């Protein structure tokens, strides 16, 4: 499943993992229900949760000496991804209007209680081609209304947001619906399963907009592929991504991807809402586990249990 960014992140998005109690080996358990996962850790069925999907899940472990909570950095981006092939999202002004209508600081506080980080593009700070581009699409409802007017949508429009049914997507969808209503955009939320997301959104491209998290550290290059599920088609980006793939040095590659990423962000190919925090919850008897989440990998070779 690691062949593409969307397939990979859809897989990791629908599940969270825990390492087993056995000291001689690590066993991964996959949970689709956050409550079941928390109960498994509380009862000792598992010793560690590699990444918490919602801060609400921390309540049972905060102030409990039997557990430790560690927060690191991640590469997981929460996206409002448009189908850039279809009206009105084939117009960059509309995509930018949606972006500027959303108070992302308020969203991050609402979803993650202030944890995580705002980002202005698909590139996380851990990538060598990272630049802070958050100012390119600022929170500015008046600018949003102006852009809609320029795009011929002064009276707003309606679109369907296909939302995975696991945390934190439904809450993010409701927040977006409320924010966009303030500039005249109506959001119809359609909650779907992970399997439906993969078949309908990723494979069939039968969607207008969707929420998804993407975990890979180089997935900005998918904006150079017009056949990818979001359908962004920009010849300059395709050229720069191709040149980056053939770059003679890491520095040249980083420069090319920075240039491509600036175009992608300026045109708001997607709305990059925030970077997830990386929150690991473990038994107090466990040590040696990684704290930072890079890609979807979780190394277990240093983990020990007292």
JSON list of N, CA, C and O in Angstrom, two decimals, residues 64-95:
[
{"chain": "A", "resi": 64, "resn": "UNK", "atom": "N", "xyz": [-2.17, 10.11, 35.13]},
{"chain": "A", "resi": 64, "resn": "UNK", "atom": "CA", "xyz": [-2.12, 8.71, 35.55]},
{"chain": "A", "resi": 64, "resn": "UNK", "atom": "C", "xyz": [-0.68, 8.23, 35.49]},
{"chain": "A", "resi": 64, "resn": "UNK", "atom": "O", "xyz": [-0.09, 8.15, 34.41]},
{"chain": "A", "resi": 65, "resn": "UNK", "atom": "N", "xyz": [-0.09, 7.93, 36.65]},
{"chain": "A", "resi": 65, "resn": "UNK", "atom": "CA", "xyz": [1.32, 7.56, 36.72]},
{"chain": "A", "resi": 65, "resn": "UNK", "atom": "C", "xyz": [1.63, 6.24, 36.03]},
{"chain": "A", "resi": 65, "resn": "UNK", "atom": "O", "xyz": [2.81, 5.91, 35.82]},
{"chain": "A", "resi": 66, "resn": "UNK", "atom": "N", "xyz": [0.61, 5.48, 35.69]},
{"chain": "A", "resi": 66, "resn": "UNK", "atom": "CA", "xyz": [0.84, 4.21, 35.01]},
{"chain": "A", "resi": 66, "resn": "UNK", "atom": "C", "xyz": [1.15, 4.40, 33.52]},
{"chain": "A", "resi": 66, "resn": "UNK", "atom": "O", "xyz": [1.52, 3.44, 32.84]},
{"chain": "A", "resi": 67, "resn": "UNK", "atom": "N", "xyz": [0.99, 5.65, 33.04]},
{"chain": "A", "resi": 67, "resn": "UNK", "atom": "CA", "xyz": [1.17, 5.91, 31.61]},
{"chain": "A", "resi": 67, "resn": "UNK", "atom": "C", "xyz": [2.01, 7.16, 31.40]},
{"chain": "A", "resi": 67, "resn": "UNK", "atom": "O", "xyz": [2.10, 8.02, 32.26]},
{"chain": "A", "resi": 68, "resn": "UNK", "atom": "N", "xyz": [2.61, 7.24, 30.24]},
{"chain": "A", "resi": 68, "resn": "UNK", "atom": "CA", "xyz": [3.40, 8.41, 29.84]},
{"chain": "A", "resi": 68, "resn": "UNK", "atom": "C", "xyz": [2.90, 8.90, 28.49]},
{"chain": "A", "resi": 68, "resn": "UNK", "atom": "O", "xyz": [2.56, 8.12, 27.60]},
{"chain": "A", "resi": 69, "resn": "UNK", "atom": "N", "xyz": [2.85, 10.22, 28.37]},
{"chain": "A", "resi": 69, "resn": "UNK", "atom": "CA", "xyz": [2.39, 10.86, 27.14]},
{"chain": "A", "resi": 69, "resn": "UNK", "atom": "C", "xyz": [3.55, 11.64, 26.56]},
{"chain": "A", "resi": 69, "resn": "UNK", "atom": "O", "xyz": [4.15, 12.48, 27.23]},
{"chain": "A", "resi": 70, "resn": "UNK", "atom": "N", "xyz": [3.91, 11.35, 25.31]},
{"chain": "A", "resi": 70, "resn": "UNK", "atom": "CA", "xyz": [5.02, 12.03, 24.65]},
{"chain": "A", "resi": 70, "resn": "UNK", "atom": "C", "xyz": [4.51, 12.70, 23.38]},
{"chain": "A", "resi": 70, "resn": "UNK", "atom": "O", "xyz": [3.71, 12.13, 22.64]},
{"chain": "A", "resi": 71, "resn": "UNK", "atom": "N", "xyz": [4.98, 13.91, 23.14]},
{"chain": "A", "resi": 71, "resn": "UNK", "atom": "CA", "xyz": [4.56, 14.65, 21.94]},
{"chain": "A", "resi": 71, "resn": "UNK", "atom": "C", "xyz": [5.78, 15.00, 21.10]},
{"chain": "A", "resi": 71, "resn": "UNK", "atom": "O", "xyz": [6.74, 15.59, 21.61]},
{"chain": "A", "resi": 72, "resn": "UNK", "atom": "N", "xyz": [5.75, 14.61, 19.83]},
{"chain": "A", "resi": 72, "resn": "UNK", "atom": "CA", "xyz": [6.83, 14.91, 18.91]},
{"chain": "A", "resi": 72, "resn": "UNK", "atom": "C", "xyz": [6.31, 15.58, 17.66]},
{"chain": "A", "resi": 72, "resn": "UNK", "atom": "O", "xyz": [5.24, 16.20, 17.66]},
{"chain": "A", "resi": 73, "resn": "UNK", "atom": "N", "xyz": [7.05, 15.45, 16.58]},
{"chain": "A", "resi": 73, "resn": "UNK", "atom": "CA", "xyz": [6.65, 16.04, 15.31]},
{"chain": "A", "resi": 73, "resn": "UNK", "atom": "C", "xyz": [6.20, 14.94, 14.35]},
{"chain": "A", "resi": 73, "resn": "UNK", "atom": "O", "xyz": [6.64, 13.80, 14.44]},
{"chain": "A", "resi": 74, "resn": "UNK", "atom": "N", "xyz": [5.32, 15.30, 13.43]},
{"chain": "A", "resi": 74, "resn": "UNK", "atom": "CA", "xyz": [4.81, 14.33, 12.48]},
{"chain": "A", "resi": 74, "resn": "UNK", "atom": "C", "xyz": [4.94, 14.86, 11.07]},
{"chain": "A", "resi": 74, "resn": "UNK", "atom": "O", "xyz": [5.31, 16.02, 10.85]},
{"chain": "A", "resi": 75, "resn": "UNK", "atom": "N", "xyz": [4.63, 14.02, 10.11]},
{"chain": "A", "resi": 75, "resn": "UNK", "atom": "CA", "xyz": [4.54, 14.43, 8.71]},
{"chain": "A", "resi": 75, "resn": "UNK", "atom": "C", "xyz": [3.11, 14.29, 8.20]},
{"chain": "A", "resi": 75, "resn": "UNK", "atom": "O", "xyz": [2.86, 14.30, 7.01]},
{"chain": "A", "resi": 76, "resn": "UNK", "atom": "N", "xyz": [2.15, 14.19, 9.13]},
{"chain": "A", "resi": 76, "resn": "UNK", "atom": "CA", "xyz": [0.76, 13.94, 8.76]},
{"chain": "A", "resi": 76, "resn": "UNK", "atom": "C", "xyz": [0.01, 15.25, 8.56]},
{"chain": "A", "resi": 76, "resn": "UNK", "atom": "O", "xyz": [-0.17, 16.03, 9.49]},
{"chain": "A", "resi": 77, "resn": "UNK", "atom": "N", "xyz": [-0.40, 15.48, 7.33]},
{"chain": "A", "resi": 77, "resn": "UNK", "atom": "CA", "xyz": [-1.11, 16.70, 6.96]},
{"chain": "A", "resi": 77, "resn": "UNK", "atom": "C", "xyz": [-2.60, 16.44, 6.83]},
{"chain": "A", "resi": 77, "resn": "UNK", "atom": "O", "xyz": [-3.00, 15.49, 6.17]},
{"chain": "A", "resi": 78, "resn": "UNK", "atom": "N", "xyz": [-3.41, 17.29, 7.46]},
{"chain": "A", "resi": 78, "resn": "UNK", "atom": "CA", "xyz": [-4.86, 17.21, 7.27]},
{"chain": "A", "resi": 78, "resn": "UNK", "atom": "C", "xyz": [-5.24, 18.08, 6.09]},
{"chain": "A", "resi": 78, "resn": "UNK", "atom": "O", "xyz": [-5.01, 19.30, 6.09]},
{"chain": "A", "resi": 79, "resn": "UNK", "atom": "N", "xyz": [-5.83, 17.45, 5.07]},
{"chain": "A", "resi": 79, "resn": "UNK", "atom": "CA", "xyz": [-6.14, 18.16, 3.82]},
{"chain": "A", "resi": 79, "resn": "UNK", "atom": "C", "xyz": [-7.64, 18.27, 3.60]},
{"chain": "A", "resi": 79, "resn": "UNK", "atom": "O", "xyz": [-8.38, 17.31, 3.82]},
{"chain": "A", "resi": 80, "resn": "UNK", "atom": "N", "xyz": [-8.05, 19.44, 3.16]},
{"chain": "A", "resi": 80, "resn": "UNK", "atom": "CA", "xyz": [-9.30, 19.57, 2.43]},
{"chain": "A", "resi": 80, "resn": "UNK", "atom": "C", "xyz": [-8.88, 19.51, 0.97]},
{"chain": "A", "resi": 80, "resn": "UNK", "atom": "O", "xyz": [-8.34, 20.47, 0.42]},
{"chain": "A", "resi": 81, "resn": "UNK", "atom": "N", "xyz": [-9.05, 18.35, 0.37]},
{"chain": "A", "resi": 81, "resn": "UNK", "atom": "CA", "xyz": [-8.60, 18.12, -1.00]},
{"chain": "A", "resi": 81, "resn": "UNK", "atom": "C", "xyz": [-9.77, 18.29, -1.96]},
{"chain": "A", "resi": 81, "resn": "UNK", "atom": "O", "xyz": [-10.83, 17.69, -1.78]},
{"chain": "A", "resi": 82, "resn": "UNK", "atom": "N", "xyz": [-9.57, 19.12, -2.96]},
{"chain": "A", "resi": 82, "resn": "UNK", "atom": "CA", "xyz": [-10.58, 19.35, -3.98]},
{"chain": "A", "resi": 82, "resn": "UNK", "atom": "C", "xyz": [-10.34, 18.43, -5.17]},
{"chain": "A", "resi": 82, "resn": "UNK", "atom": "O", "xyz": [-9.22, 17.99, -5.42]},
{"chain": "A", "resi": 83, "resn": "UNK", "atom": "N", "xyz": [-11.40, 18.17, -5.90]},
{"chain": "A", "resi": 83, "resn": "UNK", "atom": "CA", "xyz": [-11.25, 17.57, -7.22]},
{"chain": "A", "resi": 83, "resn": "UNK", "atom": "C", "xyz": [-11.04, 18.73, -8.19]},
{"chain": "A", "resi": 83, "resn": "UNK", "atom": "O", "xyz": [-12.00, 19.39, -8.60]},
{"chain": "A", "resi": 84, "resn": "UNK", "atom": "N", "xyz": [-9.79, 19.01, -8.50]},
{"chain": "A", "resi": 84, "resn": "UNK", "atom": "CA", "xyz": [-9.46, 20.19, -9.29]},
{"chain": "A", "resi": 84, "resn": "UNK", "atom": "C", "xyz": [-9.90, 20.08, -10.74]},
{"chain": "A", "resi": 84, "resn": "UNK", "atom": "O", "xyz": [-9.73, 21.03, -11.52]},
{"chain": "A", "resi": 85, "resn": "UNK", "atom": "N", "xyz": [-10.49, 18.95, -11.12]},
{"chain": "A", "resi": 85, "resn": "UNK", "atom": "CA", "xyz": [-10.98, 18.76, -12.49]},
{"chain": "A", "resi": 85, "resn": "UNK", "atom": "C", "xyz": [-12.38, 19.35, -12.67]},
{"chain": "A", "resi": 85, "resn": "UNK", "atom": "O", "xyz": [-12.82, 19.56, -13.79]},
{"chain": "A", "resi": 86, "resn": "UNK", "atom": "N", "xyz": [-13.11, 19.52, -11.55]},
{"chain": "A", "resi": 86, "resn": "UNK", "atom": "CA", "xyz": [-14.54, 19.81, -11.66]},
{"chain": "A", "resi": 86, "resn": "UNK", "atom": "C", "xyz": [-14.85, 21.25, -11.23]},
{"chain": "A", "resi": 86, "resn": "UNK", "atom": "O", "xyz": [-14.16, 21.83, -10.41]},
{"chain": "A", "resi": 87, "resn": "UNK", "atom": "N", "xyz": [-15.92, 21.78, -11.81]},
{"chain": "A", "resi": 87, "resn": "UNK", "atom": "CA", "xyz": [-16.42, 23.11, -11.45]},
{"chain": "A", "resi": 87, "resn": "UNK", "atom": "C", "xyz": [-16.99, 23.05, -10.02]},
{"chain": "A", "resi": 87, "resn": "UNK", "atom": "O", "xyz": [-17.69, 22.09, -9.69]},
{"chain": "A", "resi": 88, "resn": "UNK", "atom": "N", "xyz": [-16.75, 24.04, -9.17]},
{"chain": "A", "resi": 88, "resn": "UNK", "atom": "CA", "xyz": [-15.98, 25.26, -9.42]},
{"chain": "A", "resi": 88, "resn": "UNK", "atom": "C", "xyz": [-14.51, 25.16, -8.99]},
{"chain": "A", "resi": 88, "resn": "UNK", "atom": "O", "xyz": [-13.80, 26.14, -9.05]},
{"chain": "A", "resi": 89, "resn": "UNK", "atom": "N", "xyz": [-14.08, 23.95, -8.58]},
{"chain": "A", "resi": 89, "resn": "UNK", "atom": "CA", "xyz": [-12.74, 23.84, -8.01]},
{"chain": "A", "resi": 89, "resn": "UNK", "atom": "C", "xyz": [-11.64, 23.77, -9.06]},
{"chain": "A", "resi": 89, "resn": "UNK", "atom": "O", "xyz": [-10.46, 23.67, -8.73]},
{"chain": "A", "resi": 90, "resn": "UNK", "atom": "N", "xyz": [-12.05, 23.86, -10.33]},
{"chain": "A", "resi": 90, "resn": "UNK", "atom": "CA", "xyz": [-11.04, 24.00, -11.39]},
{"chain": "A", "resi": 90, "resn": "UNK", "atom": "C", "xyz": [-10.54, 25.45, -11.47]},
{"chain": "A", "resi": 90, "resn": "UNK", "atom": "O", "xyz": [-9.63, 25.75, -12.24]},
{"chain": "A", "resi": 91, "resn": "UNK", "atom": "N", "xyz": [-11.11, 26.32, -10.66]},
{"chain": "A", "resi": 91, "resn": "UNK", "atom": "CA", "xyz": [-10.74, 27.73, -10.62]},
{"chain": "A", "resi": 91, "resn": "UNK", "atom": "C", "xyz": [-9.95, 28.00, -9.33]},
{"chain": "A", "resi": 91, "resn": "UNK", "atom": "O", "xyz": [-10.49, 27.83, -8.22]},
{"chain": "A", "resi": 92, "resn": "UNK", "atom": "N", "xyz": [-8.70, 28.42, -9.47]},
{"chain": "A", "resi": 92, "resn": "UNK", "atom": "CA", "xyz": [-7.86, 28.66, -8.29]},
{"chain": "A", "resi": 92, "resn": "UNK", "atom": "C", "xyz": [-8.45, 29.73, -7.38]},
{"chain": "A", "resi": 92, "resn": "UNK", "atom": "O", "xyz": [-8.24, 29.70, -6.16]},
{"chain": "A", "resi": 93, "resn": "UNK", "atom": "N", "xyz": [-9.20, 30.67, -7.94]},
{"chain": "A", "resi": 93, "resn": "UNK", "atom": "CA", "xyz": [-9.80, 31.71, -7.11]},
{"chain": "A", "resi": 93, "resn": "UNK", "atom": "C", "xyz": [-10.81, 31.12, -6.13]},
{"chain": "A", "resi": 93, "resn": "UNK", "atom": "O", "xyz": [-10.91, 31.58, -4.98]},
{"chain": "A", "resi": 94, "resn": "UNK", "atom": "N", "xyz": [-11.52, 30.10, -6.57]},
{"chain": "A", "resi": 94, "resn": "UNK", "atom": "CA", "xyz": [-12.49, 29.45, -5.68]},
{"chain": "A", "resi": 94, "resn": "UNK", "atom": "C", "xyz": [-11.77, 28.68, -4.58]},
{"chain": "A", "resi": 94, "resn": "UNK", "atom": "O", "xyz": [-12.16, 28.73, -3.40]},
{"chain": "A", "resi": 95, "resn": "UNK", "atom": "N", "xyz": [-10.73, 27.96, -4.94]},
{"chain": "A", "resi": 95, "resn": "UNK", "atom": "CA", "xyz": [-9.96, 27.20, -3.95]},
{"chain": "A", "resi": 95, "resn": "UNK", "atom": "C", "xyz": [-9.34, 28.15, -2.92]},
{"chain": "A", "resi": 95, "resn": "UNK", "atom": "O", "xyz": [-9.34, 27.87, -1.72]}
]
